[in-house]
Tab-separated table of C-alpha atoms and ligand atoms in Angstrom:
chain	number	residue	atom	x	y	z
A	17	MET	CA	-0.147	0.194	0.136
A	18	LEU	CA	1.472	3.383	-1.020
A	19	PRO	CA	1.554	5.939	1.750
A	20	ILE	CA	-0.688	8.579	2.117
A	21	LEU	CA	-0.355	12.348	2.109
A	22	TYR	CA	-2.881	14.933	3.275
A	23	SER	CA	-2.101	17.927	1.406
A	24	PHE	CA	-4.031	21.421	0.489
A	25	ARG	CA	-3.339	22.764	-2.313
A	26	ARG	CA	-2.673	26.296	-1.403
A	27	CYS	CA	-0.539	25.589	1.754
A	28	PRO	CA	2.885	26.638	1.526
A	29	TYR	CA	3.820	23.712	3.957
A	30	ALA	CA	1.953	21.278	1.893
A	31	MET	CA	3.610	22.706	-1.178
A	32	ARG	CA	7.197	22.222	0.043
A	33	ALA	CA	6.253	18.526	1.274
A	34	ARG	CA	4.752	17.959	-2.341
A	35	LEU	CA	7.899	19.458	-4.309
A	36	ALA	CA	10.268	17.308	-2.219
A	37	ILE	CA	7.893	14.033	-3.174
A	38	ALA	CA	7.797	15.196	-6.541
A	39	VAL	CA	11.485	15.821	-7.208
A	40	SER	CA	12.549	12.297	-5.341
A	41	GLY	CA	9.577	10.155	-7.199
A	42	GLN	CA	8.216	8.526	-4.440
A	43	LYS	CA	4.658	7.544	-5.158
A	44	VAL	CA	2.122	8.777	-2.652
A	45	LEU	CA	-1.826	8.778	-2.622
A	46	LEU	CA	-2.630	12.489	-2.367
A	47	ARG	CA	-5.923	12.853	-0.170
A	48	GLU	CA	-7.010	16.857	-0.825
A	49	ILE	CA	-8.719	18.641	2.193
A	50	VAL	CA	-9.864	21.952	3.332
A	51	LEU	CA	-8.891	22.966	6.380
A	52	LYS	CA	-12.289	23.890	7.894
A	53	HIS	CA	-13.214	20.163	7.367
A	54	LYS	CA	-10.287	17.974	8.155
A	55	PRO	CA	-11.414	14.098	7.635
A	56	ALA	CA	-11.526	12.054	10.850
A	57	GLU	CA	-8.936	10.072	9.429
A	58	LEU	CA	-6.766	12.690	9.480
A	59	LEU	CA	-7.356	13.931	12.899
A	60	ALA	CA	-6.942	10.438	14.308
A	61	ILE	CA	-3.644	9.826	12.941
A	62	SER	CA	-2.205	13.474	13.515
A	63	PRO	CA	-0.386	15.017	16.775
A	64	ASN	CA	-0.927	18.750	15.848
A	65	LYS	CA	-3.694	18.609	13.582
A	66	THR	CA	-1.929	20.809	10.820
A	67	ILE	CA	-1.418	19.810	7.095
A	68	PRO	CA	0.667	18.541	5.525
A	69	VAL	CA	0.687	14.713	7.108
A	70	LEU	CA	2.172	11.576	5.449
A	71	GLN	CA	0.815	8.431	6.896
A	72	LEU	CA	3.850	5.933	5.814
A	73	ASN	CA	1.913	2.812	6.294
A	74	PRO	CA	-2.151	2.883	5.793
A	75	SER	CA	-2.508	-0.857	6.512
A	76	LEU	CA	-1.372	-0.075	10.446
A	77	ASN	CA	-4.193	-0.346	12.563
A	78	LYS	CA	-5.034	3.411	14.227
A	79	ASP	CA	-2.954	3.051	17.411
A	80	ASP	CA	-0.127	1.841	15.597
A	81	ALA	CA	-0.236	4.326	12.464
A	82	GLN	CA	0.401	7.132	15.019
A	83	GLN	CA	3.945	6.074	15.590
A	84	ASP	CA	4.147	5.635	11.586
A	85	VAL	CA	2.948	9.486	10.591
A	86	LEU	CA	5.326	12.446	9.444
A	87	SER	CA	3.369	15.653	10.469
A	88	GLU	CA	5.941	18.278	9.971
A	89	SER	CA	6.738	19.526	6.188
A	90	LEU	CA	10.054	19.529	6.640
A	91	GLU	CA	10.142	15.955	8.245
A	92	ILE	CA	8.186	14.784	4.907
A	93	MET	CA	10.715	16.946	2.597
A	94	VAL	CA	13.733	14.953	4.381
A	95	TRP	CA	11.983	11.685	4.279
A	96	ALA	CA	11.566	12.037	0.619
A	97	LEU	CA	15.155	13.001	-0.150
A	98	THR	CA	16.504	10.404	1.775
A	99	ASN	CA	15.105	7.627	-0.266
A	100	ASN	CA	15.618	9.574	-3.599
A	101	ASP	CA	17.303	12.722	-4.140
A	102	PRO	CA	18.377	12.704	-7.748
A	103	GLU	CA	18.395	17.059	-7.750
A	104	LYS	CA	20.653	16.910	-5.044
A	105	TRP	CA	18.709	19.119	-2.555
A	106	LEU	CA	20.481	18.124	0.449
A	107	THR	CA	23.819	19.266	0.488
A	108	ALA	CA	26.500	19.157	2.810
A	109	GLN	CA	25.364	22.628	4.131
A	110	LEU	CA	22.149	20.927	5.565
A	111	PRO	CA	22.907	22.782	9.002
A	112	ASP	CA	22.759	26.145	7.410
A	113	MET	CA	19.738	25.547	5.205
A	114	LEU	CA	18.121	24.129	8.523
A	115	ALA	CA	18.657	27.245	10.385
A	116	LEU	CA	17.258	29.679	7.140
A	117	ILE	CA	14.375	27.456	7.030
A	118	ASP	CA	13.861	27.994	10.969
A	119	SER	CA	14.108	31.508	10.286
A	120	ASN	CA	11.278	31.354	7.640
A	121	ASP	CA	8.980	29.283	9.489
A	122	TYR	CA	9.060	30.980	13.142
A	123	GLU	CA	10.471	34.550	12.389
A	124	PHE	CA	8.981	35.455	8.807
A	125	LYS	CA	6.069	33.719	8.723
A	126	PRO	CA	4.098	35.137	11.930
A	127	TRP	CA	4.845	38.580	9.990
A	128	LEU	CA	3.810	37.361	6.862
A	129	ASP	CA	0.214	36.066	8.107
A	130	LYS	CA	-0.345	39.576	9.939
A	131	TYR	CA	0.270	41.256	6.812
A	132	LYS	CA	-2.034	38.750	4.523
A	133	TYR	CA	-4.611	39.259	7.492
A	134	ALA	CA	-3.640	43.137	8.717
A	135	ASP	CA	-7.283	43.974	9.483
A	136	ARG	CA	-7.415	40.935	12.241
A	137	PHE	CA	-4.785	42.528	13.797
A	138	PRO	CA	-5.466	46.322	13.915
A	139	ALA	CA	-2.926	47.197	16.556
A	140	HIS	CA	-0.645	48.318	13.026
A	141	SER	CA	-0.881	49.033	9.413
A	142	GLU	CA	-0.370	46.388	6.701
A	143	ALA	CA	2.655	48.208	5.443
A	144	TYR	CA	4.207	47.949	9.263
A	145	TYR	CA	3.692	44.259	9.119
A	146	ARG	CA	5.189	44.269	5.710
A	147	GLU	CA	8.002	46.210	6.988
A	148	GLN	CA	8.671	43.771	9.656
A	149	ALA	CA	9.287	41.116	7.115
A	150	ASP	CA	12.273	43.170	5.410
A	151	ASP	CA	14.687	41.635	7.732
A	152	PHE	CA	14.116	38.255	6.173
A	153	LEU	CA	13.740	39.464	2.783
A	154	MET	CA	16.964	41.172	3.236
A	155	LEU	CA	18.696	38.231	4.055
A	156	LEU	CA	17.690	36.339	0.792
A	157	GLU	CA	18.335	39.333	-1.455
A	158	ASN	CA	22.077	39.361	-0.098
A	159	ARG	CA	22.509	35.552	-0.449
A	160	LEU	CA	20.584	35.665	-4.223
A	161	THR	CA	22.858	38.715	-4.950
A	162	ILE	CA	25.925	36.394	-5.012
A	163	GLN	CA	24.634	33.366	-6.450
A	164	PRO	CA	21.387	32.551	-8.371
A	165	TYR	CA	19.673	30.394	-5.595
A	166	LEU	CA	20.167	30.381	-1.444
A	167	PHE	CA	23.055	28.065	-1.152
A	168	ALA	CA	24.363	27.460	-4.612
A	169	LYS	CA	24.058	27.787	-8.485
A	170	ARG	CA	20.785	25.402	-8.470
A	171	PRO	CA	18.019	24.854	-6.414
A	172	THR	CA	18.468	23.072	-3.103
A	173	LEU	CA	16.064	22.432	-0.001
A	174	ALA	CA	16.405	25.698	1.191
A	175	ASP	CA	14.885	27.155	-1.963
A	176	MET	CA	12.386	24.571	-2.120
A	177	ALA	CA	11.110	25.101	1.596
A	178	ILE	CA	11.450	28.867	1.676
A	179	PHE	CA	9.807	30.421	-1.974
A	180	PRO	CA	5.936	28.839	-1.448
A	181	PHE	CA	5.836	31.498	1.651
A	182	ILE	CA	7.769	34.214	-0.595
A	183	ARG	CA	5.470	33.683	-3.164
A	184	GLN	CA	2.335	34.120	-0.620
A	185	PHE	CA	3.914	37.640	0.393
A	186	ALA	CA	4.311	38.381	-3.041
A	187	SER	CA	0.653	37.748	-3.900
A	188	VAL	CA	-0.758	40.147	-0.635
A	189	ASP	CA	-0.083	43.102	-2.926
A	190	LYS	CA	1.279	42.393	-6.473
A	191	ASN	CA	1.786	45.723	-7.537
A	192	TRP	CA	3.731	46.903	-4.391
A	193	PHE	CA	5.743	43.685	-4.714
A	194	GLU	CA	6.481	44.373	-7.946
A	195	GLN	CA	7.883	47.799	-7.816
A	196	SER	CA	9.970	46.398	-4.101
A	197	HIS	CA	13.618	46.873	-4.062
A	198	TYR	CA	13.880	42.697	-3.672
A	199	LEU	CA	15.147	42.689	-7.338
A	200	HIS	CA	17.052	38.996	-7.003
A	201	VAL	CA	13.989	37.876	-4.864
A	202	LYS	CA	11.796	38.592	-7.382
A	203	LYS	CA	13.834	37.046	-10.201
A	204	TRP	CA	14.455	34.115	-8.113
A	205	LEU	CA	10.571	33.821	-7.320
A	206	GLU	CA	9.701	34.096	-10.844
A	207	THR	CA	11.812	31.279	-11.734
A	208	LEU	CA	10.713	28.795	-9.328
A	209	MET	CA	7.084	29.632	-10.087
A	210	GLY	CA	7.864	29.005	-13.764
A	211	ASP	CA	9.416	25.462	-13.244
A	212	PRO	CA	7.513	22.694	-14.431
A	213	LEU	CA	7.985	20.944	-11.073
A	214	PHE	CA	6.119	23.615	-9.622
A	215	LYS	CA	3.083	23.527	-11.761
A	216	SER	CA	3.146	20.215	-11.642
A	217	CYS	CA	2.541	20.515	-8.112
A	218	MET	CA	-0.217	22.809	-7.953
A	219	HIS	CA	-2.886	20.982	-10.073
A	220	LYS	CA	-6.396	21.260	-8.431
A	221	TYR	CA	-7.542	18.452	-7.176
A	222	PRO	CA	-11.441	17.709	-5.600
A	223	THR	CA	-11.289	17.414	-2.086
A	224	TRP	CA	-11.137	13.626	-0.710
A	225	LEU	CA	-14.087	14.165	1.785
A	226	GLU	CA	-16.268	15.077	-1.365
A	227	SER	CA	-15.051	13.128	-4.289
A	228	GLY	CA	-13.305	9.868	-2.479
A	229	GLU	CA	-10.769	9.960	-4.712
A	230	GLU	CA	-7.177	9.437	-3.562
A	231	ILE	CA	-4.851	11.106	-6.248
A	232	PRO	CA	-1.810	8.984	-7.166
A	233	PHE	CA	1.239	11.566	-6.807
A	234	PRO	CA	3.325	12.528	-8.720
A	235	GLU	CA	0.893	12.778	-11.482
A	236	CYS	CA	3.118	10.610	-14.090
A	237	LEU	CA	2.778	7.502	-11.826
B	19	GSH	N1	5.020	22.787	11.869
B	19	GSH	C1	3.575	22.668	10.295
B	19	GSH	C2	2.810	23.739	10.256
B	19	GSH	C3	1.917	23.691	9.114
B	19	GSH	C4	0.829	24.302	9.270
B	19	GSH	O1	0.792	25.441	10.178
B	19	GSH	N2	-0.282	23.887	8.193
B	19	GSH	C5	-1.544	25.040	8.043
B	19	GSH	C6	-1.873	24.998	7.031
B	19	GSH	S1	-0.945	25.971	5.563
B	19	GSH	C7	-2.379	24.080	9.122
B	19	GSH	O2	-2.655	22.830	8.808
B	19	GSH	N3	-2.875	25.254	9.565
B	19	GSH	C8	-4.222	24.374	10.719
B	19	GSH	C9	-5.713	25.001	10.797
B	19	GSH	O3	-5.391	25.773	9.968
B	19	GSH	O4	-6.269	24.110	10.937
B	19	GSH	C10	4.523	22.000	9.338
B	19	GSH	O5	5.770	22.309	8.797
B	19	GSH	O6	3.926	20.840	8.421
């Protein structure tokens, strides 16, 4: 039985998991969900009730299944790439990559959420929240001034784990981002978003609860 990936198309954490699974060629069955209506099967096995979740061995019973679940997007990436890493996304710089991803997830992402939903955080303006994200974006900008990707001349784990979040940042106010001073970040994001790998991870699927359909993923399966 193939592993089951609970995924949500627009979630940047799920995107990074799908990207690593797709590049590694690991075969999974994708169950598309919506966050407001999580399936009981997912809630039963997931400790933190977030997306994505990879259930490695769906034939185990419910109690054992809990031991066999990856519920952090980064764990799913590393699982896929440890099995097969044809594009060499894992490099000797892994500790530095993980530190940058950590800054993305725990420093940049909270400001991104406030920028995205500024009306829910009336203490400050949208522009204020956007400005708080500048430190992290400049960190990326400086790295990308030296080379086309964050850690090398080619994409690695860090690029793939981080760009779905920068994509979200860019889409809050596209005109503002277009005229912003993040020249290298803009080019990097455009390149990664135009990559056929990303496009292959962004197909729209019916939700599993409504259609009962598990989608073989990647699609070339
Ligand atoms: N640390 C987790 C975070 C995942 C996460 O927060 N995912 C969001 C969706 S983008 C989620 O499931 N939120 C719970 C909810 O909205 O109910 C990971 O890396 O997988």
